[in-house]
Short mmCIF file of N, CA and C and ligand atoms in Angstrom, two decimals:
data_model
loop_
_atom_site.label_atom_id
_atom_site.label_comp_id
_atom_site.label_asym_id
_atom_site.label_seq_id
_atom_site.Cartn_x
_atom_site.Cartn_y
_atom_site.Cartn_z
N MET A 12 -34.02 6.90 -0.02
CA MET A 12 -32.98 5.85 0.05
C MET A 12 -31.72 6.30 -0.02
N LYS A 13 -31.65 6.73 -1.79
CA LYS A 13 -29.94 7.49 -2.38
C LYS A 13 -29.84 8.35 -1.67
N ALA A 14 -30.98 9.62 -1.22
CA ALA A 14 -29.76 10.14 -0.19
C ALA A 14 -29.43 9.60 1.09
N VAL A 15 -29.92 8.74 1.71
CA VAL A 15 -29.08 8.20 2.57
C VAL A 15 -27.64 7.23 2.62
N LEU A 16 -27.30 6.99 0.89
CA LEU A 16 -25.77 5.91 0.84
C LEU A 16 -25.04 6.97 1.30
N ASN A 17 -26.17 7.83 0.17
CA ASN A 17 -25.26 9.47 -0.46
C ASN A 17 -24.29 9.87 1.08
N GLY A 18 -26.28 10.28 1.85
CA GLY A 18 -25.32 10.12 3.21
C GLY A 18 -24.31 9.20 3.91
N LEU A 19 -24.32 8.00 3.82
CA LEU A 19 -23.19 7.99 4.65
C LEU A 19 -21.90 7.72 3.70
N ALA A 20 -21.40 7.28 3.06
CA ALA A 20 -20.59 7.34 1.65
C ALA A 20 -19.87 9.03 2.32
N THR A 21 -20.89 9.96 2.66
CA THR A 21 -19.77 11.20 2.75
C THR A 21 -20.02 11.36 4.51
N PHE A 22 -20.22 10.69 5.00
CA PHE A 22 -19.63 10.00 6.40
C PHE A 22 -18.22 9.40 6.17
N ALA A 23 -18.45 8.11 6.24
CA ALA A 23 -16.80 7.00 5.67
C ALA A 23 -16.03 7.86 5.49
N LEU A 24 -16.10 8.78 4.34
CA LEU A 24 -15.03 9.34 3.45
C LEU A 24 -14.78 10.13 4.92
N ALA A 25 -15.33 11.13 5.65
CA ALA A 25 -15.52 12.41 6.49
C ALA A 25 -14.38 11.35 7.26
N MET A 26 -14.61 10.73 7.35
CA MET A 26 -14.36 9.04 8.66
C MET A 26 -12.03 8.47 8.03
N SER A 27 -12.91 9.00 7.12
CA SER A 27 -11.46 8.38 6.78
C SER A 27 -10.14 9.16 6.41
N LEU A 28 -10.70 10.26 6.79
CA LEU A 28 -9.98 11.81 6.28
C LEU A 28 -9.38 12.18 8.19
N ALA A 29 -10.69 12.32 8.78
CA ALA A 29 -10.87 12.65 10.21
C ALA A 29 -9.37 11.16 10.40
N GLY A 30 -9.43 10.17 10.06
CA GLY A 30 -8.37 8.92 10.16
C GLY A 30 -7.17 9.26 10.23
N VAL A 31 -7.11 10.29 8.76
CA VAL A 31 -5.85 10.72 8.17
C VAL A 31 -4.62 11.64 8.88
N ALA A 32 -6.45 12.59 9.28
CA ALA A 32 -5.52 13.82 10.34
C ALA A 32 -4.90 13.27 11.19
N SER A 33 -5.92 12.07 12.51
CA SER A 33 -5.32 12.39 13.85
C SER A 33 -4.46 10.90 13.32
N ALA A 34 -3.24 10.59 12.64
CA ALA A 34 -2.63 9.81 12.00
C ALA A 34 -2.82 8.20 13.83
N ASN A 35 -4.06 7.35 13.21
CA ASN A 35 -4.23 6.22 14.01
C ASN A 35 -3.86 4.91 13.71
N ASP A 36 -3.62 4.13 14.04
CA ASP A 36 -3.23 3.02 14.31
C ASP A 36 -3.00 2.01 13.63
N ASP A 37 -4.66 2.58 12.70
CA ASP A 37 -4.84 0.89 12.31
C ASP A 37 -4.31 -0.12 11.54
N TRP A 38 -3.93 0.45 10.88
CA TRP A 38 -2.91 0.03 9.66
C TRP A 38 -1.56 -1.13 10.30
N LYS A 39 -1.44 -1.17 11.10
CA LYS A 39 0.33 -1.60 12.78
C LYS A 39 -0.43 -2.99 12.50
N GLY A 40 0.06 -4.22 12.53
CA GLY A 40 0.63 -5.35 13.28
C GLY A 40 0.49 -6.35 11.61
N GLY A 41 0.43 -6.10 9.98
CA GLY A 41 0.21 -7.07 9.68
C GLY A 41 0.65 -8.15 9.64
N ASP A 42 0.96 -8.88 8.80
CA ASP A 42 1.09 -10.29 8.42
C ASP A 42 1.84 -10.36 6.68
N ALA A 43 2.98 -9.66 6.40
CA ALA A 43 3.52 -9.46 4.95
C ALA A 43 3.67 -10.81 3.90
N GLU A 44 3.46 -12.28 4.98
CA GLU A 44 3.62 -12.77 3.61
C GLU A 44 2.23 -13.61 3.40
N LYS A 45 1.16 -13.08 4.37
CA LYS A 45 -0.40 -12.81 3.72
C LYS A 45 -0.58 -11.94 2.80
N GLY A 46 0.30 -11.11 2.85
CA GLY A 46 -0.04 -9.80 2.49
C GLY A 46 0.38 -9.88 0.52
N GLU A 47 1.43 -10.63 0.78
CA GLU A 47 1.90 -11.09 -0.88
C GLU A 47 1.35 -12.03 -1.39
N LYS A 48 0.35 -12.50 -0.51
CA LYS A 48 -1.38 -13.10 -0.59
C LYS A 48 -1.96 -11.86 -1.64
N VAL A 49 -2.22 -11.37 -1.00
CA VAL A 49 -3.33 -10.43 -1.42
C VAL A 49 -2.70 -8.82 -2.46
N PHE A 50 -1.34 -9.13 -2.47
CA PHE A 50 -0.84 -8.00 -3.77
C PHE A 50 -1.69 -8.77 -5.17
N LYS A 51 -1.45 -10.21 -5.20
CA LYS A 51 -2.01 -10.71 -6.72
C LYS A 51 -2.97 -9.53 -6.81
N LYS A 52 -3.96 -9.36 -6.59
CA LYS A 52 -4.99 -8.81 -6.86
C LYS A 52 -4.73 -7.13 -6.99
N CYS A 53 -3.50 -6.56 -7.13
CA CYS A 53 -2.15 -5.57 -7.15
C CYS A 53 -2.29 -5.84 -8.77
N ALA A 54 -1.79 -7.05 -8.87
CA ALA A 54 -0.39 -7.21 -9.95
C ALA A 54 -0.31 -7.24 -11.45
N ALA A 55 -1.87 -7.11 -11.59
CA ALA A 55 -2.52 -7.50 -13.01
C ALA A 55 -2.20 -6.32 -13.16
N CYS A 56 -2.30 -4.83 -12.08
CA CYS A 56 -1.46 -3.37 -12.83
C CYS A 56 -0.29 -2.97 -12.62
N HIS A 57 0.11 -3.79 -11.52
CA HIS A 57 1.56 -3.08 -10.54
C HIS A 57 2.52 -3.94 -10.70
N THR A 58 3.60 -3.79 -10.35
CA THR A 58 5.15 -4.20 -10.59
C THR A 58 5.61 -3.75 -9.18
N VAL A 59 6.56 -4.21 -8.09
CA VAL A 59 6.88 -4.07 -6.78
C VAL A 59 7.80 -4.27 -6.47
N GLU A 60 9.20 -5.13 -7.31
CA GLU A 60 9.59 -4.76 -7.30
C GLU A 60 10.88 -3.94 -7.74
N GLU A 61 12.45 -3.72 -7.37
CA GLU A 61 13.09 -2.10 -7.89
C GLU A 61 13.44 -2.17 -8.79
N GLY A 62 12.80 -0.40 -10.15
CA GLY A 62 13.21 -1.03 -11.20
C GLY A 62 11.66 -2.10 -11.56
N GLY A 63 11.49 -2.91 -10.88
CA GLY A 63 10.56 -2.86 -11.80
C GLY A 63 9.05 -2.40 -13.55
N PRO A 64 9.05 -2.17 -14.64
CA PRO A 64 7.79 -1.75 -14.84
C PRO A 64 6.18 -1.71 -14.34
N ASN A 65 5.88 0.10 -14.89
CA ASN A 65 5.28 0.42 -15.48
C ASN A 65 4.23 -0.24 -15.60
N ARG A 66 3.16 -1.06 -15.25
CA ARG A 66 1.82 -1.62 -15.99
C ARG A 66 0.69 -0.44 -16.41
N VAL A 67 -0.42 -1.03 -15.81
CA VAL A 67 -1.15 -0.56 -16.23
C VAL A 67 -1.32 1.01 -15.10
N GLY A 68 -1.18 0.50 -13.53
CA GLY A 68 -0.62 1.34 -12.95
C GLY A 68 0.68 1.04 -12.43
N PRO A 69 1.29 2.60 -11.43
CA PRO A 69 2.95 3.38 -11.81
C PRO A 69 3.25 1.73 -11.15
N ASN A 70 4.76 1.50 -10.90
CA ASN A 70 5.30 0.66 -9.79
C ASN A 70 5.38 1.45 -9.15
N LEU A 71 5.61 -0.11 -7.70
CA LEU A 71 4.98 0.69 -6.78
C LEU A 71 5.99 0.27 -5.02
N HIS A 72 7.49 -0.17 -5.70
CA HIS A 72 8.93 0.11 -4.80
C HIS A 72 8.70 0.77 -4.17
N GLY A 73 8.75 0.72 -3.00
CA GLY A 73 9.65 1.56 -1.97
C GLY A 73 8.19 3.41 -2.29
N ILE A 74 6.97 2.77 -2.28
CA ILE A 74 5.75 3.13 -1.95
C ILE A 74 5.04 4.36 -1.04
N LEU A 75 5.88 3.55 0.13
CA LEU A 75 5.28 4.06 1.86
C LEU A 75 6.39 4.80 1.64
N ASP A 76 5.91 6.44 1.95
CA ASP A 76 5.97 7.79 2.14
C ASP A 76 6.11 8.57 0.82
N ARG A 77 5.94 8.03 -0.64
CA ARG A 77 6.36 8.73 -1.77
C ARG A 77 4.83 9.74 -1.31
N PRO A 78 5.98 10.95 -2.44
CA PRO A 78 4.43 11.61 -2.86
C PRO A 78 4.02 11.02 -3.48
N ALA A 79 2.26 10.42 -3.69
CA ALA A 79 1.18 11.11 -4.25
C ALA A 79 1.76 10.78 -6.05
N ALA A 80 2.14 10.72 -6.85
CA ALA A 80 2.04 10.92 -8.36
C ALA A 80 3.65 10.72 -9.14
N SER A 81 4.18 11.50 -8.12
CA SER A 81 5.83 11.25 -8.11
C SER A 81 6.87 9.78 -8.46
N HIS A 82 5.74 8.94 -9.02
CA HIS A 82 7.10 7.42 -10.33
C HIS A 82 6.47 8.05 -11.36
N ALA A 83 8.86 8.14 -11.48
CA ALA A 83 8.89 8.99 -12.75
C ALA A 83 8.86 7.74 -14.22
N GLY A 84 7.89 8.40 -15.86
CA GLY A 84 8.04 7.21 -16.63
C GLY A 84 6.54 7.39 -16.36
N TYR A 85 4.87 8.02 -15.42
CA TYR A 85 4.57 6.80 -15.69
C TYR A 85 3.18 8.77 -15.58
N LYS A 86 2.36 8.17 -16.45
CA LYS A 86 0.99 8.71 -16.16
C LYS A 86 0.33 8.94 -15.49
N TYR A 87 -0.13 9.98 -14.09
CA TYR A 87 -0.39 9.77 -13.47
C TYR A 87 -2.09 10.81 -14.50
N SER A 88 -3.39 10.50 -13.69
CA SER A 88 -3.93 10.69 -13.85
C SER A 88 -4.67 12.85 -13.03
N ALA A 89 -5.36 13.37 -13.79
CA ALA A 89 -5.39 15.09 -13.48
C ALA A 89 -5.32 14.89 -11.16
N ALA A 90 -6.69 14.24 -11.22
CA ALA A 90 -6.91 14.23 -9.42
C ALA A 90 -6.05 13.90 -9.40
N MET A 91 -4.82 12.73 -9.65
CA MET A 91 -3.84 11.68 -8.59
C MET A 91 -2.84 13.00 -8.73
N THR A 92 -2.59 13.16 -9.43
CA THR A 92 -1.64 14.58 -9.76
C THR A 92 -1.81 15.90 -9.10
N LYS A 93 -2.93 15.92 -8.70
CA LYS A 93 -3.23 17.58 -7.92
C LYS A 93 -3.03 16.84 -6.71
N LYS A 94 -3.51 14.81 -6.07
CA LYS A 94 -3.21 14.93 -5.23
C LYS A 94 -1.59 15.62 -4.46
N GLY A 95 -0.93 14.74 -5.64
CA GLY A 95 0.31 15.33 -5.25
C GLY A 95 0.86 16.31 -4.79
N THR A 96 0.41 17.24 -6.23
CA THR A 96 0.92 18.91 -6.11
C THR A 96 0.09 19.93 -4.65
N GLU A 97 -0.73 18.92 -3.20
CA GLU A 97 -1.24 19.27 -2.78
C GLU A 97 -0.54 18.49 -1.05
N GLY A 98 0.41 17.71 -1.62
CA GLY A 98 1.16 17.45 -0.77
C GLY A 98 0.74 15.88 -0.81
N LEU A 99 -0.01 15.54 -0.45
CA LEU A 99 -0.27 14.11 -0.26
C LEU A 99 0.78 13.54 -0.48
N LYS A 100 1.20 12.33 0.65
CA LYS A 100 2.39 11.66 0.40
C LYS A 100 1.46 9.76 1.28
N TRP A 101 2.04 9.04 0.46
CA TRP A 101 1.39 7.78 0.65
C TRP A 101 2.03 6.56 2.60
N SER A 102 1.47 7.48 3.50
CA SER A 102 1.76 7.09 4.79
C SER A 102 1.11 5.59 4.95
N GLU A 103 1.44 4.78 6.28
CA GLU A 103 0.60 4.02 6.42
C GLU A 103 -0.68 4.20 5.98
N ASP A 104 -1.13 5.57 6.70
CA ASP A 104 -2.85 5.97 6.78
C ASP A 104 -3.51 5.99 5.71
N ASN A 105 -2.55 6.47 4.96
CA ASN A 105 -2.90 7.08 4.00
C ASN A 105 -3.40 6.07 2.88
N LEU A 106 -2.52 5.02 3.21
CA LEU A 106 -2.41 3.77 1.85
C LEU A 106 -4.13 3.07 2.77
N PHE A 107 -3.92 3.14 4.22
CA PHE A 107 -4.34 1.85 3.81
C PHE A 107 -6.10 2.85 4.16
N ALA A 108 -6.58 4.13 3.76
CA ALA A 108 -7.69 4.79 4.08
C ALA A 108 -7.53 4.71 1.64
N TYR A 109 -6.95 4.74 1.39
CA TYR A 109 -6.66 4.90 -0.39
C TYR A 109 -7.58 2.88 -0.23
N LEU A 110 -6.87 2.28 -0.15
CA LEU A 110 -6.85 0.93 -0.86
C LEU A 110 -8.35 0.31 -0.45
N GLU A 111 -8.81 1.29 0.91
CA GLU A 111 -10.48 0.90 1.25
C GLU A 111 -11.21 0.76 -0.14
N LYS A 112 -10.89 2.22 -0.72
CA LYS A 112 -12.04 2.71 -1.74
C LYS A 112 -11.90 3.45 -2.31
N PRO A 113 -10.27 3.19 -3.26
CA PRO A 113 -9.40 4.23 -3.93
C PRO A 113 -10.23 5.59 -4.65
N ALA A 114 -11.41 4.73 -5.25
CA ALA A 114 -12.49 6.73 -5.73
C ALA A 114 -12.71 7.15 -4.78
N ALA A 115 -12.93 6.68 -3.56
CA ALA A 115 -13.74 8.25 -2.34
C ALA A 115 -12.42 8.61 -1.87
N PHE A 116 -11.13 7.86 -1.70
CA PHE A 116 -9.92 8.74 -1.33
C PHE A 116 -9.51 9.76 -2.58
N VAL A 117 -9.50 9.44 -3.55
CA VAL A 117 -9.49 9.91 -5.24
C VAL A 117 -10.24 10.38 -5.66
N PRO A 118 -11.15 11.07 -6.20
CA PRO A 118 -11.75 11.25 -6.50
C PRO A 118 -11.45 11.20 -8.14
N GLY A 119 -12.05 10.28 -8.77
CA GLY A 119 -11.10 10.80 -9.96
C GLY A 119 -10.08 10.40 -10.18
N THR A 120 -9.54 9.35 -9.55
CA THR A 120 -8.50 8.36 -9.83
C THR A 120 -8.55 7.84 -11.21
N ASN A 121 -7.37 6.91 -11.82
CA ASN A 121 -6.94 5.96 -12.64
C ASN A 121 -7.72 4.76 -12.13
N MET A 122 -7.42 4.65 -11.44
CA MET A 122 -7.16 3.60 -10.29
C MET A 122 -8.74 2.59 -10.17
N THR A 123 -8.92 1.73 -11.54
CA THR A 123 -10.69 1.53 -11.28
C THR A 123 -10.37 0.23 -10.57
N PHE A 124 -10.01 0.30 -9.27
CA PHE A 124 -10.22 -0.81 -8.30
C PHE A 124 -11.58 -0.75 -7.44
N ILE A 125 -11.97 -1.76 -7.16
CA ILE A 125 -12.80 -1.16 -5.92
C ILE A 125 -12.51 -1.16 -4.41
N GLY A 126 -11.52 -1.68 -4.29
CA GLY A 126 -10.64 -1.38 -2.95
C GLY A 126 -11.05 -2.82 -2.13
N LEU A 127 -10.63 -3.22 -0.86
CA LEU A 127 -10.50 -3.54 -0.08
C LEU A 127 -10.77 -3.70 1.23
N LYS A 128 -12.13 -4.30 1.55
CA LYS A 128 -12.85 -4.18 2.07
C LYS A 128 -12.67 -4.17 3.61
N LYS A 129 -12.12 -5.45 3.73
CA LYS A 129 -11.16 -5.75 4.97
C LYS A 129 -10.08 -5.41 5.32
N PRO A 130 -10.01 -5.03 6.64
CA PRO A 130 -8.85 -4.15 7.07
C PRO A 130 -7.97 -4.83 6.90
N GLU A 131 -8.02 -6.44 7.18
CA GLU A 131 -6.70 -7.28 8.03
C GLU A 131 -5.94 -7.16 6.04
N ASP A 132 -6.97 -7.36 5.47
CA ASP A 132 -6.06 -7.66 4.30
C ASP A 132 -4.84 -6.24 3.98
N ARG A 133 -5.95 -5.34 4.47
CA ARG A 133 -4.88 -3.98 4.48
C ARG A 133 -3.86 -3.75 5.39
N LYS A 134 -3.60 -4.26 6.24
CA LYS A 134 -2.34 -3.96 7.07
C LYS A 134 -1.53 -5.03 6.24
N ASP A 135 -1.78 -6.46 6.16
CA ASP A 135 -0.83 -7.95 5.77
C ASP A 135 -0.49 -6.48 4.25
N LEU A 136 -1.42 -6.42 3.04
CA LEU A 136 -0.57 -5.35 2.42
C LEU A 136 0.55 -4.66 2.70
N ILE A 137 -0.05 -3.67 3.14
CA ILE A 137 1.10 -2.25 4.05
C ILE A 137 2.88 -3.04 4.07
N ALA A 138 1.82 -4.49 5.78
CA ALA A 138 3.33 -5.08 5.83
C ALA A 138 4.49 -5.87 4.63
N PHE A 139 3.57 -6.08 3.92
CA PHE A 139 4.33 -6.93 2.67
C PHE A 139 5.32 -5.64 1.33
N LEU A 140 4.08 -4.10 1.75
CA LEU A 140 4.74 -3.24 0.41
C LEU A 140 5.88 -3.02 1.31
N GLU A 141 6.01 -3.21 2.33
CA GLU A 141 7.33 -2.85 3.10
C GLU A 141 8.36 -3.30 3.52
N LYS A 142 8.02 -4.96 3.36
CA LYS A 142 9.35 -6.04 3.66
C LYS A 142 9.50 -5.73 1.73
N ALA A 143 8.47 -5.64 0.67
CA ALA A 143 9.15 -5.62 -0.72
C ALA A 143 10.50 -4.72 -0.67
N ALA A 144 9.97 -3.62 -0.32
CA ALA A 144 10.93 -2.03 -0.24
C ALA A 144 12.44 -1.94 0.82
N GLY A 145 11.99 -3.58 1.51
CA GLY A 145 13.24 -3.56 2.63
C GLY A 145 12.78 -2.59 3.81
N HIS A 146 11.91 -1.74 3.87
CA HIS A 146 11.86 -0.78 5.29
C HIS A 146 11.54 -1.77 6.31
N THR A 147 12.32 -1.23 7.03
CA THR A 147 11.74 -2.28 8.71
C THR A 147 10.55 -1.73 9.45
N LYS A 148 9.90 -1.18 9.53
CA LYS A 148 8.94 -0.87 11.22
C LYS A 148 8.45 -1.50 11.53
C1 HEC B 230 -7.10 -2.89 -12.33
C2 HEC B 230 -5.45 -1.71 -12.09
C3 HEC B 230 -4.75 -2.04 -11.50
C4 HEC B 230 -5.72 -2.13 -9.82
C5 HEC B 230 -5.72 -3.81 -9.90
C6 HEC B 230 -4.55 -1.56 -9.40
N1 HEC B 230 -4.34 -0.50 -9.18
FE1 HEC B 230 -3.02 0.95 -8.43
N2 HEC B 230 -3.05 1.53 -9.75
C7 HEC B 230 -3.86 1.41 -10.76
C8 HEC B 230 -3.87 2.76 -11.77
C9 HEC B 230 -4.03 3.00 -13.19
C10 HEC B 230 -2.71 4.30 -10.52
C11 HEC B 230 -3.15 5.14 -10.87
C12 HEC B 230 -4.22 6.29 -11.42
C13 HEC B 230 -4.39 7.73 -11.35
O1 HEC B 230 -3.24 7.74 -11.86
O2 HEC B 230 -4.51 8.15 -10.89
C14 HEC B 230 -3.29 3.55 -9.23
C15 HEC B 230 -2.09 4.05 -8.36
C16 HEC B 230 -2.37 3.44 -7.47
C17 HEC B 230 -1.54 3.83 -6.36
C18 HEC B 230 -0.87 5.99 -5.83
C19 HEC B 230 1.18 5.60 -6.83
C20 HEC B 230 1.66 6.46 -6.64
O3 HEC B 230 2.67 6.57 -7.28
O4 HEC B 230 0.89 8.20 -5.85
C21 HEC B 230 -0.79 2.98 -5.79
C22 HEC B 230 -0.39 3.73 -3.92
C23 HEC B 230 -1.58 1.94 -5.48
N3 HEC B 230 -2.02 1.77 -6.40
C24 HEC B 230 -2.28 1.19 -4.88
C25 HEC B 230 -2.84 -0.04 -5.57
C26 HEC B 230 -2.01 -1.74 -4.81
C27 HEC B 230 -2.35 -2.26 -3.19
C28 HEC B 230 -3.27 -2.78 -5.79
C29 HEC B 230 -3.91 -3.77 -5.27
C30 HEC B 230 -4.77 -3.68 -3.37
C31 HEC B 230 -4.15 -1.49 -7.03
N4 HEC B 230 -3.35 -0.68 -6.08
C32 HEC B 230 -4.94 -2.40 -7.47
C33 HEC B 230 -3.92 0.12 -11.50
C34 HEC B 230 -4.73 -0.58 -9.69
#
């Protein structure tokens, strides 16, 4: 049973990585107002306003298209720092995949958040993060 579960986890990760490579549109069409409510789950650890403080996690203002582990004054895990130097950027696709299961997308991350299972929640959240940063996409 464990082998089957491991197999499934590997498959799910491969699928999310494949999704990254093919730049799919799964993240599109979210509702920023609903996303603001979803963000309450993040707000224990993150601020989103411009110049907001780092909490347990870094400030997320303008996170879209920002290179991973690049917020000044925040001490990232070795795992996240490595992703950043390898060129990971927080495109919508990558955020969509990361937020489903942070520990699968960045093994060894300090972000001890289980993830948002529902694609709708992730879409809405991405729309909110864009709006909060003044992006219009
Ligand atoms: C329990 C605290 C916690 C919660 C809840 C949490 N995070 Fe995080 N988050 C972190 C930490 C800690 C890091 C830094 C991870 C590292 O260095 O490995 C992080 C990193 C991130 C990053 C990468 C930032 C960068 O500059 O590279 C993103 C994006 C992110 N979180 C988004 C979210 C969103 C969106 C939510 C809500 C769905 C959320 N997080 C919920 C603690 C949290």
